[in-house]
Amino acid sequence: MMRIALVGATGPVAGRALEQVVQSGAQAVALVRHPEKLPEPLRSRVQVEQGTLEDGAFVVRATRGADALLWLTPTTYGVQDFRAYTLDLARNAARALQENRIPRVVFVSSHGADRPDLGQVTFAGEVEKLLEAAAPHTVSLRCAGFMENLLASVDTLKGGQLFTLLPPDKQYPLVATRDVGDVAARWLLDASWSGHHVRGVHGPQDLSANELADILGRVLGGPLRCQRVPAETLRHNFMMRGMSPSVAEAYAQMFRGFGQPDYRPSEPRTAETTTPTTLEAFARERLAPRIRATSSRPGP
Ligand SMILES: NC(=O)c1ccc[n+]([C@@H]2O[C@H](COP(=O)([O-])OP(=O)(O)OC[C@H]3O[C@@H](n4cnc5c(N)ncnc54)[C@H](OP(=O)(O)O)[C@@H]3O)[C@@H](O)[C@H]2O)c1
């Protein structure tokens, strides 16, 4: 039986991949800090290994005997040096891949990972290289922005506004995390591929923030005004909310870079990189219920 180790399984991407791995009948090993966050029907069908990815010995121990590893850098806000944190974790992954001779790794990366000066996205590019040096077969999933990021904007959406850090007319790919999890699971469960790969995961279509506002306005039942916010404001607001200067700057740098006129993802959109969940479906299923729960706006 295939044995698949996954980190970040209490989060949206690896959580979805975990469901698919379990459904396939493979043995899933979830490396988690808080096992109680795994949904119950799933938890009892998974080998749970409790520990932190900062503990290299834990990562090695927990991934012993794995045929494939799903790796991602979990979102973090407080670390002093975001790049050092990201690379330290990735070195723990690399050590586990080598010591346990794990042949395959699927890494949740981002579009832009091949560029310098994109903050955490550039760090992801460095992680890609560390993993490629440690395992014979690797795929870096260079993902679009996650639709789930909109869940942090429920209050402003309720107020009829969509704030964007990107040029409002420029289109970018946007993907639902469940689609990323599904793509990751397909790579994890397939033992036939070899070598090092980079793949875009792009959602169904590229959208500008203005188009986003139109679609969300239709689904959520009222017009939305799209307004651009400078990356500097984001950096300031993040730090006011307790984010470390290093993490806040990495986010700001990413948005400054994405906002450059010549920026576009290096991976072309193809049938393979196009994934099914539309923004409309995401908004109906995930965003509208949250907005309805707290809103005086009419529901869709
Ligand atoms: N957001 C976007 O638009 C976007 C776009 C492209 C790529 N990405 C990439 O997607 C990745 C994040 O994916 P995601 O949102 O599914 O994951 P996530 O929610 O950020 O993290 C997954 C889980 O990791 C756990 N975790 C946190 N720190 C940990 C540690 N030190 N040791 C062990 N577990 C830890 C957390 O659970 P506990 O706190 O319960 O332990 C969390 O539920 C990032 O690397 C990001 O760069 C994001």
PDB file of C-alpha atoms and ligand atoms in Angstrom, residues 7-15 31-34 37 51-54 72-76 85 89 107-111 120 124 143-147 149 177, ligand 1:
ATOM      1  CA  VAL A   7       2.306  18.439   6.343  1.00  0.00           C
ATOM      2  CA  GLY A   8      -0.174  21.266   6.951  1.00  0.00           C
ATOM      3  CA  ALA A   9      -3.137  18.868   6.961  1.00  0.00           C
ATOM      4  CA  THR A  10      -5.184  21.042   9.340  1.00  0.00           C
ATOM      5  CA  GLY A  11      -5.063  23.758   6.657  1.00  0.00           C
ATOM      6  CA  PRO A  12      -7.110  24.036   3.471  1.00  0.00           C
ATOM      7  CA  VAL A  13      -4.719  22.715   0.800  1.00  0.00           C
ATOM      8  CA  ALA A  14      -3.219  19.701   2.550  1.00  0.00           C
ATOM      9  CA  GLY A  15      -6.529  19.051   4.333  1.00  0.00           C
ATOM     10  CA  LEU A  31       2.221  15.676  10.488  1.00  0.00           C
ATOM     11  CA  VAL A  32       0.250  18.106  12.647  1.00  0.00           C
ATOM     12  CA  ARG A  33       0.697  20.208  15.767  1.00  0.00           C
ATOM     13  CA  HIS A  34      -2.970  20.000  16.749  1.00  0.00           C
ATOM     14  CA  LYS A  37      -8.285  20.067  14.343  1.00  0.00           C
ATOM     15  CA  GLY A  51       4.922  17.627  16.298  1.00  0.00           C
ATOM     16  CA  THR A  52       6.249  20.801  14.772  1.00  0.00           C
ATOM     17  CA  LEU A  53       8.033  21.159  11.449  1.00  0.00           C
ATOM     18  CA  GLU A  54      10.707  23.185  13.246  1.00  0.00           C
ATOM     19  CA  LEU A  72       4.272  23.437   2.231  1.00  0.00           C
ATOM     20  CA  THR A  73       5.474  26.353   4.318  1.00  0.00           C
ATOM     21  CA  PRO A  74       2.660  27.041   6.782  1.00  0.00           C
ATOM     22  CA  THR A  75       1.467  30.618   7.069  1.00  0.00           C
ATOM     23  CA  THR A  76       3.220  32.337   9.941  1.00  0.00           C
ATOM     24  CA  TYR A  85      12.278  30.225   9.048  1.00  0.00           C
ATOM     25  CA  LEU A  89      11.782  24.134   7.683  1.00  0.00           C
ATOM     26  CA  PHE A 107       5.503  21.227  -2.966  1.00  0.00           C
ATOM     27  CA  VAL A 108       2.850  23.932  -2.696  1.00  0.00           C
ATOM     28  CA  SER A 109       4.659  26.865  -4.309  1.00  0.00           C
ATOM     29  CA  SER A 110       3.438  30.066  -5.938  1.00  0.00           C
ATOM     30  CA  HIS A 111       3.516  31.726  -9.312  1.00  0.00           C
ATOM     31  CA  GLN A 120       7.914  34.989   0.462  1.00  0.00           C
ATOM     32  CA  ALA A 124       9.343  29.469  -2.131  1.00  0.00           C
ATOM     33  CA  CYS A 143      -0.301  28.220  -7.476  1.00  0.00           C
ATOM     34  CA  ALA A 144      -2.439  31.222  -8.279  1.00  0.00           C
ATOM     35  CA  GLY A 145      -3.653  33.464  -5.452  1.00  0.00           C
ATOM     36  CA  PHE A 146      -6.132  31.594  -3.264  1.00  0.00           C
ATOM     37  CA  MET A 147      -9.823  32.547  -3.429  1.00  0.00           C
ATOM     38  CA  ASN A 149      -7.897  35.063   0.882  1.00  0.00           C
ATOM     39  CA  THR A 177      -7.663  25.711  -2.328  1.00  0.00           C
TER      40      THR A 177
HETATM   41  N1  LIG B   1      -2.700  32.407   0.068  1.00  0.00           N
HETATM   42  C1  LIG B   1      -2.378  32.407  -1.212  1.00  0.00           C
HETATM   43  O1  LIG B   1      -2.931  33.166  -2.004  1.00  0.00           O
HETATM   44  C2  LIG B   1      -1.308  31.473  -1.716  1.00  0.00           C
HETATM   45  C3  LIG B   1      -1.015  31.443  -3.080  1.00  0.00           C
HETATM   46  C4  LIG B   1      -0.030  30.576  -3.544  1.00  0.00           C
HETATM   47  C5  LIG B   1       0.641  29.765  -2.655  1.00  0.00           C
HETATM   48  N2  LIG B   1       0.341  29.792  -1.326  1.00  0.00           N
HETATM   49  C6  LIG B   1       1.080  28.925  -0.401  1.00  0.00           C
HETATM   50  O2  LIG B   1       0.201  28.059   0.274  1.00  0.00           O
HETATM   51  C7  LIG B   1       0.815  27.691   1.494  1.00  0.00           C
HETATM   52  C8  LIG B   1      -0.203  27.647   2.601  1.00  0.00           C
HETATM   53  O3  LIG B   1      -1.165  26.646   2.363  1.00  0.00           O
HETATM   54  P1  LIG B   1      -2.394  26.506   3.355  1.00  0.00           P
HETATM   55  O4  LIG B   1      -3.101  27.828   3.404  1.00  0.00           O
HETATM   56  O5  LIG B   1      -3.156  25.301   2.998  1.00  0.00           O
HETATM   57  O6  LIG B   1      -1.649  26.225   4.715  1.00  0.00           O
HETATM   58  P2  LIG B   1      -1.780  26.988   6.132  1.00  0.00           P
HETATM   59  O7  LIG B   1      -3.212  27.014   6.519  1.00  0.00           O
HETATM   60  O8  LIG B   1      -1.009  28.234   6.106  1.00  0.00           O
HETATM   61  O9  LIG B   1      -0.985  25.982   7.081  1.00  0.00           O
HETATM   62  C9  LIG B   1      -1.394  24.644   7.190  1.00  0.00           C
HETATM   63  C10 LIG B   1      -1.322  24.186   8.621  1.00  0.00           C
HETATM   64  O10 LIG B   1       0.017  24.176   9.078  1.00  0.00           O
HETATM   65  C11 LIG B   1      -0.015  24.146  10.490  1.00  0.00           C
HETATM   66  N3  LIG B   1       1.241  24.687  11.013  1.00  0.00           N
HETATM   67  C12 LIG B   1       1.574  25.976  11.188  1.00  0.00           C
HETATM   68  N4  LIG B   1       2.823  26.088  11.637  1.00  0.00           N
HETATM   69  C13 LIG B   1       3.287  24.820  11.789  1.00  0.00           C
HETATM   70  C14 LIG B   1       4.507  24.266  12.250  1.00  0.00           C
HETATM   71  N5  LIG B   1       5.520  25.044  12.629  1.00  0.00           N
HETATM   72  N6  LIG B   1       4.632  22.918  12.290  1.00  0.00           N
HETATM   73  C15 LIG B   1       3.613  22.134  11.888  1.00  0.00           C
HETATM   74  N7  LIG B   1       2.443  22.592  11.427  1.00  0.00           N
HETATM   75  C16 LIG B   1       2.283  23.933  11.385  1.00  0.00           C
HETATM   76  C17 LIG B   1      -1.242  24.958  10.891  1.00  0.00           C
HETATM   77  O11 LIG B   1      -2.019  24.232  11.812  1.00  0.00           O
HETATM   78  P3  LIG B   1      -1.818  24.380  13.402  1.00  0.00           P
HETATM   79  O12 LIG B   1      -1.633  25.843  13.692  1.00  0.00           O
HETATM   80  O13 LIG B   1      -3.063  23.793  13.935  1.00  0.00           O
HETATM   81  O14 LIG B   1      -0.616  23.572  13.716  1.00  0.00           O
HETATM   82  C18 LIG B   1      -2.057  25.057   9.603  1.00  0.00           C
HETATM   83  O15 LIG B   1      -3.378  24.578   9.717  1.00  0.00           O
HETATM   84  C19 LIG B   1       1.902  28.718   1.800  1.00  0.00           C
HETATM   85  O16 LIG B   1       3.167  28.138   1.735  1.00  0.00           O
HETATM   86  C20 LIG B   1       1.717  29.747   0.713  1.00  0.00           C
HETATM   87  O17 LIG B   1       2.926  30.296   0.273  1.00  0.00           O
HETATM   88  C21 LIG B   1      -0.628  30.613  -0.838  1.00  0.00           C
END
